Every structure is written in structure tokens, then in C-alpha cells.
XYZ file of C-alpha atoms in Angstrom:
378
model
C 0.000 0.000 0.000
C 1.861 2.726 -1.366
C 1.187 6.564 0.600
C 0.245 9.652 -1.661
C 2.850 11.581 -1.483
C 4.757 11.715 -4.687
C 4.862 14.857 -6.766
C 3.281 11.993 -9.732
C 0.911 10.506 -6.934
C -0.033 13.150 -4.940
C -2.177 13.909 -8.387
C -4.005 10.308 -8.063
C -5.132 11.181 -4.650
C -6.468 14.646 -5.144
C -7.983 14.264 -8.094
C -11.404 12.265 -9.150
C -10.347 8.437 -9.704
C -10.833 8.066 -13.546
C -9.084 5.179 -14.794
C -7.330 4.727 -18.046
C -9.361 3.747 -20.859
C -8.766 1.141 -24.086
C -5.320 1.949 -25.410
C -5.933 3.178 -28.770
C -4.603 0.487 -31.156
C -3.247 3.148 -33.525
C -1.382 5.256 -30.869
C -0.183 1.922 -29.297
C 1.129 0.958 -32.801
C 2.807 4.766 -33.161
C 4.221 4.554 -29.925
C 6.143 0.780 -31.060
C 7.197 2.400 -34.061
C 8.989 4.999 -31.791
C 10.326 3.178 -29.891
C 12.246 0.945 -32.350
C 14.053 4.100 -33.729
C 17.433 5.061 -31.822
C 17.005 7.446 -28.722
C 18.501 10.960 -29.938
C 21.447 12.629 -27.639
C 18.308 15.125 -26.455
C 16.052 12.414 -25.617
C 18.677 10.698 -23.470
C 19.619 13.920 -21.879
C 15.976 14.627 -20.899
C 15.345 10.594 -19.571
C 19.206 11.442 -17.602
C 18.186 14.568 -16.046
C 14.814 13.278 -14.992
C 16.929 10.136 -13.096
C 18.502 12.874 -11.118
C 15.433 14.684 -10.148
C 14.357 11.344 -8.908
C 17.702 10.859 -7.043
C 17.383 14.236 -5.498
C 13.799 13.648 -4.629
C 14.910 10.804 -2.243
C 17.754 11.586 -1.033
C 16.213 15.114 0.101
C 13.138 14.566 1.143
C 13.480 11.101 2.126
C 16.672 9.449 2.540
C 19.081 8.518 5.776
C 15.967 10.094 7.882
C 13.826 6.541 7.530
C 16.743 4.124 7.955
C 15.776 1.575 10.288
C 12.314 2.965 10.013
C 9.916 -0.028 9.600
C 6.311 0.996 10.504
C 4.370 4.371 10.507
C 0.724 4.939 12.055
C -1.529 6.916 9.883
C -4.397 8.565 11.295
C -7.033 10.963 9.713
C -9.692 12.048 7.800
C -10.609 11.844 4.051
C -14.043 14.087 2.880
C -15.534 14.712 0.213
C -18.388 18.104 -0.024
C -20.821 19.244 -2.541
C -22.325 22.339 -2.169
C -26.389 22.370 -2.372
C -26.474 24.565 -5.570
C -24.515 21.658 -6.944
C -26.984 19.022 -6.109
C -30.054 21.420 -7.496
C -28.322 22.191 -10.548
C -28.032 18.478 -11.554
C -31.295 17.565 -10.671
C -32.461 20.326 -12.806
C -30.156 19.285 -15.879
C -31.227 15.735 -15.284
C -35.124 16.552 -15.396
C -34.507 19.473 -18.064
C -36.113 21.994 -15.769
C -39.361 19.906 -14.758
C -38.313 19.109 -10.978
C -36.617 21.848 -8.724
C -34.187 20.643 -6.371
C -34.165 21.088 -2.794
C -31.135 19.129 -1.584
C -28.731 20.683 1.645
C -25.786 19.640 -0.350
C -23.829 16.276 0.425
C -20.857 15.016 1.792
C -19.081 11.639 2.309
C -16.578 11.568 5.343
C -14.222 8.593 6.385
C -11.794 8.746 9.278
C -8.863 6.396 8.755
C -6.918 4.189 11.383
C -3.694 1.945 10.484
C -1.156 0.762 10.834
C 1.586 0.077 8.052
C 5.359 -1.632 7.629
C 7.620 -1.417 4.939
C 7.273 -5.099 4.347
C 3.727 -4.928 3.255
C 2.010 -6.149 6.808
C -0.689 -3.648 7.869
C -3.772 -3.013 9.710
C -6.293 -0.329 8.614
C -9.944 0.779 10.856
C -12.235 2.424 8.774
C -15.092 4.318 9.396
C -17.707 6.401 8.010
C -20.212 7.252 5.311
C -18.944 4.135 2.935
C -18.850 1.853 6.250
C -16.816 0.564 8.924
C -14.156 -2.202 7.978
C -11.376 -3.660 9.516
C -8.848 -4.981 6.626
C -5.497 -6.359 7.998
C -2.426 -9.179 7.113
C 0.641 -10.356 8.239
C 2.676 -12.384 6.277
C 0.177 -14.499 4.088
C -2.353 -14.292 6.060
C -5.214 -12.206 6.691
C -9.100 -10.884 6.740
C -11.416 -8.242 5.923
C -14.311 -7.670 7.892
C -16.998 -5.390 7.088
C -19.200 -4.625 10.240
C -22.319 -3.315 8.309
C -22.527 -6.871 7.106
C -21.181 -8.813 9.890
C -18.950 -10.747 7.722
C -15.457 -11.272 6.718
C -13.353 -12.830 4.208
C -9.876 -14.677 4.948
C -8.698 -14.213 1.203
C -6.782 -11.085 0.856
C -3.898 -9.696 -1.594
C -0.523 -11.693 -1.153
C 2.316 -9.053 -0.045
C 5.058 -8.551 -2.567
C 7.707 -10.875 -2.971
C 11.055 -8.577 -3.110
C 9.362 -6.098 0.138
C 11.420 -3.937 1.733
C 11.972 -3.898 5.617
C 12.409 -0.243 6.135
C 10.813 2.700 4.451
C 14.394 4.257 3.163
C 13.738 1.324 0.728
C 10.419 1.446 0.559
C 10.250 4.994 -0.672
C 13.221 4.317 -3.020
C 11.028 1.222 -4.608
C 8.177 3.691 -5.052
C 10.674 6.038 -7.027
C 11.806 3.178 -8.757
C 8.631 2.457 -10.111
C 8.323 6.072 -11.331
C 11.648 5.551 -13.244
C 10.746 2.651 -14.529
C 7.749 4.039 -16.624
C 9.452 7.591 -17.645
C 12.831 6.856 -17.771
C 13.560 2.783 -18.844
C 10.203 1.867 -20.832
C 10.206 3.249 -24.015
C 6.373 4.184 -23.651
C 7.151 8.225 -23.144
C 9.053 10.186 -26.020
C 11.557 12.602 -23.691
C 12.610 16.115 -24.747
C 14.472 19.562 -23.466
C 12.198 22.624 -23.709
C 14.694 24.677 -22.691
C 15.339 26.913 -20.205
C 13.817 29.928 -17.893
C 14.849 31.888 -14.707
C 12.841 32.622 -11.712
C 13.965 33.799 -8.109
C 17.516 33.817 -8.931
C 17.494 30.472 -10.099
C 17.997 28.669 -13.693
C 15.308 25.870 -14.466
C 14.753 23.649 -17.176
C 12.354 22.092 -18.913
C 11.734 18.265 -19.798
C 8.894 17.005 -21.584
C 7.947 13.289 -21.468
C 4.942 12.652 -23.998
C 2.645 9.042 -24.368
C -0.124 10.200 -26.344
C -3.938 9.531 -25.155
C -7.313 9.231 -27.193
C -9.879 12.175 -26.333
C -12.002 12.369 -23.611
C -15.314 10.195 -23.666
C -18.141 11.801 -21.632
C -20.276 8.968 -21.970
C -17.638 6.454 -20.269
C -18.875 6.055 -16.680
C -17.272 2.672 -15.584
C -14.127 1.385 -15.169
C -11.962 -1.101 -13.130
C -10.713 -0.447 -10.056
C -7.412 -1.738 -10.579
C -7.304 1.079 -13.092
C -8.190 3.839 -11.583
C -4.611 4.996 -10.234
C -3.006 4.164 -12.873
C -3.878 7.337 -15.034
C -0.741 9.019 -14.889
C 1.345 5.992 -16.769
C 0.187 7.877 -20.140
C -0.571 11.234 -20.715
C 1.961 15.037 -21.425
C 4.707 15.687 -18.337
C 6.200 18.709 -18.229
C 8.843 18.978 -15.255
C 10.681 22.329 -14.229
C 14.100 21.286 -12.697
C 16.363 24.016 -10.631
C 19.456 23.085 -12.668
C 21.267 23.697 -9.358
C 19.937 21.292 -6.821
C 17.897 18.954 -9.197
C 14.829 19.721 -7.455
C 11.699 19.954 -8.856
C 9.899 23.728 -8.932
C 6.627 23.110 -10.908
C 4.927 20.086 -12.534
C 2.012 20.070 -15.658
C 0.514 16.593 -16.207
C -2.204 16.215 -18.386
C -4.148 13.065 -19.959
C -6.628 14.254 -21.891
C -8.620 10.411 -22.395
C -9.246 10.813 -18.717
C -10.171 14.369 -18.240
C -6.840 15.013 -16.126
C -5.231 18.354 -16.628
C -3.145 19.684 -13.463
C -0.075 22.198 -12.680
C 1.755 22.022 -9.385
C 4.448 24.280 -7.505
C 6.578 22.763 -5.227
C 8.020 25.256 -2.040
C 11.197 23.803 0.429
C 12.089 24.484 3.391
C 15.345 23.861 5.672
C 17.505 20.821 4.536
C 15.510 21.329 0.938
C 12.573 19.150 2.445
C 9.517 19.634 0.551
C 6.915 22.220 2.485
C 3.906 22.396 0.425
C 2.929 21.873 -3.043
C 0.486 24.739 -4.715
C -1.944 23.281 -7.463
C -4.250 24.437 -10.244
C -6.553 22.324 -11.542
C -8.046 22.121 -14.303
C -9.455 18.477 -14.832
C -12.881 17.888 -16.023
C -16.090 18.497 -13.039
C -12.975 19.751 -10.860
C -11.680 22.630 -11.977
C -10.424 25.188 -9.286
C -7.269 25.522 -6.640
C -5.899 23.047 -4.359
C -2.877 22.641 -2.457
C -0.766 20.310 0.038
C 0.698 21.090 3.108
C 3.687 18.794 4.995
C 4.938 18.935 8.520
C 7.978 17.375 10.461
C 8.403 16.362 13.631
C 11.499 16.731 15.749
C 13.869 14.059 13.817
C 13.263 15.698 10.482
C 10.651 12.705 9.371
C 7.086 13.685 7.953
C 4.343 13.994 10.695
C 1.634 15.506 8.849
C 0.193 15.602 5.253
C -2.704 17.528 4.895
C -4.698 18.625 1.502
C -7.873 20.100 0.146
C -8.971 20.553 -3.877
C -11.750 22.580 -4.569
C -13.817 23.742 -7.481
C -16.763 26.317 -7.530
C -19.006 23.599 -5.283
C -17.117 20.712 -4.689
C -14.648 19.954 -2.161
C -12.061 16.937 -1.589
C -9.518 16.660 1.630
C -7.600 14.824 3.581
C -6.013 15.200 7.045
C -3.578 12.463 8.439
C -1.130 12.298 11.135
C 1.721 10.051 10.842
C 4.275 8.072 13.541
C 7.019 6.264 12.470
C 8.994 3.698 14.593
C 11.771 1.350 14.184
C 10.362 -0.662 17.041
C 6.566 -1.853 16.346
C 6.453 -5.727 15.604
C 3.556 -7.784 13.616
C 2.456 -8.128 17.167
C 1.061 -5.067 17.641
C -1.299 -5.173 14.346
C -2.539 -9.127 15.641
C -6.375 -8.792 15.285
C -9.159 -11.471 14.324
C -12.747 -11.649 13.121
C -15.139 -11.213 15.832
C -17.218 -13.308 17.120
C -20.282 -14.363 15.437
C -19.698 -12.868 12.365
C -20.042 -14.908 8.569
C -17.254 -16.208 6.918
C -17.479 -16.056 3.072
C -15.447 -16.118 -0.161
C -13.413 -13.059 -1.535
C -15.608 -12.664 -4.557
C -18.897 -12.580 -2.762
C -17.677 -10.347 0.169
C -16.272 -8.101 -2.510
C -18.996 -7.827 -4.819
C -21.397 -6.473 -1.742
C -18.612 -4.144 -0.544
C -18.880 -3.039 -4.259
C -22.415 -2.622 -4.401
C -22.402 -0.453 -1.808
C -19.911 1.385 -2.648
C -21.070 1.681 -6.073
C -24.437 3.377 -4.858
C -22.535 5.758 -2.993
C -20.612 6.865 -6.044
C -23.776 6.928 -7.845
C -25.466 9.380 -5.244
C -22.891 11.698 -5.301
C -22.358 11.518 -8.939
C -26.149 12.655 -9.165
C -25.390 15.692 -6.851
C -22.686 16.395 -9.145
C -19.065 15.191 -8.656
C -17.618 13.861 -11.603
C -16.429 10.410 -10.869
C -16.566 7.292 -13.106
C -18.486 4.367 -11.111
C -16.511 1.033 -9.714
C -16.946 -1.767 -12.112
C -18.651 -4.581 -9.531
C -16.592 -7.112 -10.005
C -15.000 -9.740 -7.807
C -11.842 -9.520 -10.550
């Protein structure tokens, strides 16, 4: 379970979840055909530079500071607001003036509980508008209990085989994974755009393009294995202070999923990233957000906090973190209650999905712009 907080990531968790569609089979067969030719001396400069950004990214804002680090408690919030003169307007659009709403607006909160290490064992309580669950594994094993149903399922996700066992690795994975999509697949084409100064400073420009189709209005339904994974095609432009290898400001765009967002990155002491400024401009979103980050006493992360809001619609999270080289699988040990149903992953998922499904649906109908959970056990 990987934590929003890269500059690439922090988009997926601010943003509505809209999944990749079909690749088109004529960009797929463009993109092949660029990939065969033989990387130009600008192209490998831009992939090069990129690989140090990444570098300086974890060495910076990461690094030495989660050595021996193996667990961190998250604890929080996560909300999401519409406004009343949202709701009204869509149930006017929807009934082409015949019924006038009357909603108070509406709002889905969930405050978050866990527990997570390095090496992929974890416990997470959570609570709210979508239900109360308990989902939790160590090692191979595991459940997922949903209280609203009084049922559970032993089945859950294997962890990874090649886990870390502290988060200096764990965070340099995650980074990995970034590089292994923009810098070693051949799916972007990478290019200099040259060069600007602000604040004293000289920063330039890389481009890494994978073409998209258009946007499709009418596409409502996706995977949910998909819906993160948005940002693996689509236009990144990255401004790099040529100096410290830092990244200042960051355009992504992927125009098949609506997706079109700018971000401006501020440091503080020891270069360690403060807050991140964003302007958004994805489709049924459009408007300012931002992202806040505090430290604690040893230099490590103990807050993330962020908010993105449009004209009447507001998402945001809150979450406290503690990190500690000393928590075992011990302290995460939990089982089923009492009483409650065993059944198989596929069922129990399908009527998590259901429900969660009709939740998306009511708050797409008072206007947020999300594309609805495929039920599926898959």
C-alpha cells in the first residue's frame, strides 16, 4: 500500500479516480514504431536529467531520515463536499427543468486508522459514510471484515515478494517504479524545452509525452485496478532548478481521462519539501488546491494535509503520521469477531462493491464527476 505523497501521486489522490481507458490500437502501434528508432542525444539527456530529479527527490526529502524505520501509524480524515447549488443544478439538468431541487448539499466523510510496515504487513480501521471495515495481514495471512454486514473474508492480496523492511527502501522502490515508466520503458518520447529563470534560479524544462485518445463523456465505468493508474500515459512537463535537481513546478495532463493539473513545489530547511500549490483544471474539478507537509522533531514527515476545490465541490484529507523502528507484527494481531459470517473473496467483494457503487452513484447525481466502480469480484 503505497502513501500519496509523490509529486506523480499526490495527483491520483487529489484528483477524481478516472481510470485509463482502451489503449488506442493506432497510438499503441505509433508509440512501437517509436520506440524501435534510436534514442537521440536530447532524448537521453531529458530521460538522464529526470533520473537525477528522482535521485534528489529521495535523497532530500526522504533518505538517511527513515533508515531503520519499519512501521508508521496513519491517522485521519478523508471528505468529500458538494455544495447544495450543486446538487439542485443536476437535478435540474437531469429533469430538463421539470423538478426543482431542494437538496442541503452532500458530503461523504471517512476517518482512517492503520497501521503500516515497509514489508507490506498492515492493519487499517475504517469508518464512516462508505462503512466501517477492519482490513489487515501479516505475512500471508489475513481478513477483511466489514461490520455493516457482519462478515469477513480470509482471502486477501498476497504481499510482494522482493518487500522492503524499512521505508528508506520502501520509498526508493516507489521512485523506482516512477523511473521505470518515464525513464527505462520506451512508452514516453523525452525532450528539453529549454530553459527559464525565476527567483535567482535557472530551471529547465523536460517534456515526457505518451499520447492519449480524447475524452469520452459517456464512459462512466471502469476497473478499479485502473483507476490509479492514469498518470502511466498522458503530457509531463517537469521544471528542474538546474542547481539542486529539485523539482519547482509540474504540468501533467491526460486528456482520455479528463486530467489536466499544474503544481508548484516550495522547500524548506535541509531542501525538504513544504507544500505543493496546485491548479486544476481536470474535467467536473476545476479550481485551486494545495498540500501542506509537517515534520516532527527528527526531520521525518508527521503531517500531510490537503484540500482541492472547485466552484461547489470539495475533496480533503487530514492524516497524522508516527514512524517507529520498534513496532512488531504483534502489535497489528487482530481477528474476526465473534459471530460474524465467513465467506469467499468474490462474494464479500462484490457487496462491498455494491455499496460502494451506490454511494458513487449518489454523489455523482449531486454532481461530482467520478466514473463508477466496475462490480466485479476480478
Amino acid at each position: 500500500m503505497r502513501l500519496p505523497i509523490l509529486p506523480l501521486l499526490l495527483t491520483a489522490s487529489l484528483l477524481p479516480a478516472q481510470g485509463p481507458a482502451k489503449a488506442d490500437p493506432a497510438a499503441t502501434k505509433k508509440a512501437a514504431a517509436k520506440a524501435a528508432a534510436k534514442p537521440t542525444p536530447e532524448a537521453e539527456a531529458a530521460r538522464q536529467t529526470l533520473r537525477q530529479v528522482l535521485d534528489a527527490v529521495d535523497a532530500t526529502w526522504f533518505g538517511s531520515l527513515y533508515q531503520g524505520v519499519s512501521s508508521v501509524e496513519m491517522q485521519g480524515t478523508l471528505g468529500i463536499a458538494l455544495s447544495a447549488a450543486a446538487v439542485n443544478q443536476k437535478v435540474d439538468s437531469l429533469s430538463q427543468g421539470m423538478v426543482k431541487g431542494n437538496s442541503q448539499g452532500g458530503q461523504a466523510n471517512l476517518r482512517v486508522k492503520g497501521t503500516y510496515f515497509a514489508n507490506g504487513d498492515f492493519k487499517t480501521d475504517l469508518a464512516g459514510d462508505f462503512g466501517t471495515m477492519l482490513y489487515t495481514r501479516r505475512g500471508n495471512r489475513g481478513f477483511l471484515y466489514s461490520k455493516d454486514q457482519n462478515a469477513y473474508t480470509t482471502r486477501v492480496d498476497l504481499p510482494p515478494s522482493d518487500a522492503p523492511t524499512t521505508y528508506m527502501s520502501w520509498f526508493r522502490q516507489t521512485l523506482n517504479d516512477i523511473k521505470a515508466v518515464y525513464i527505462d520503458a520506451p512508452t514516453f518520447q523525452a525532450s528539453l524545452a529549454g530553459e527559464e529563470g525565476a527567483q535567482g534560479s535557472t530551471i529547465q524544462r523536460l517534456v515526457f509525452n505518451a499520447p492519449t485518445s480524447g475524452w469520452d463523456a459517456k464512459k462512466r465505468e471502469q476497473g478499479l485496478a485502473q483507476s490509479l493508474g492514469f498518470w502511466k500515459r498522458g503530457k509531463l512537463e517537469v521544471g528542474v532548478d538546474k542547481t539542486t535537481k529539485q523539482p519547482k513546478w509540474l504540468d501533467f495532463r491526460n486528456d482520455e481521462q479528463g486530467v489536466h493539473t499544474h503544481m508548484d513545489f516550495s522547500y524548506g530547511s535541509n531542501s525538504r519539501l513544504q507544500s505543493v500549490n496546485i491548479s486544476n483544471s481536470s474535467r467536473g474539478f476545476e479550481g485551486p488546491g494545495w498540500l501542506r507537509v509537517g515534520y516532527g522533531g527528527d526531520g521525518r514527515m508527521s503531517s500531510v494535509a490537503g484540500e482541492l476545490a472547485s466552484q461547489d465541490k470539495k475533496v480533503s484529507f487530514a492524516m497524522d503520521l508516527a514512524w517507529s523502528k520498534t513496532r512488531t507484527a504483534a502489535d497489528i494481531a487482530a481477528t474476526p469477531p465473534a459471530g460474524a459470517t465467513k465467506r469467499g473473496r468474490e462474494e464479500m467483494e462484490t457487496q462491498l462493491l455494491v455499496g460502494l457503487a451506490a454511494k458513487i452513484f449518489d454523489l455523482q447525481r449531486a454532481g461530482l464527476n467520478l466514473r463508477s466502480v466496475t462490480i466485479s469480484g476480478k
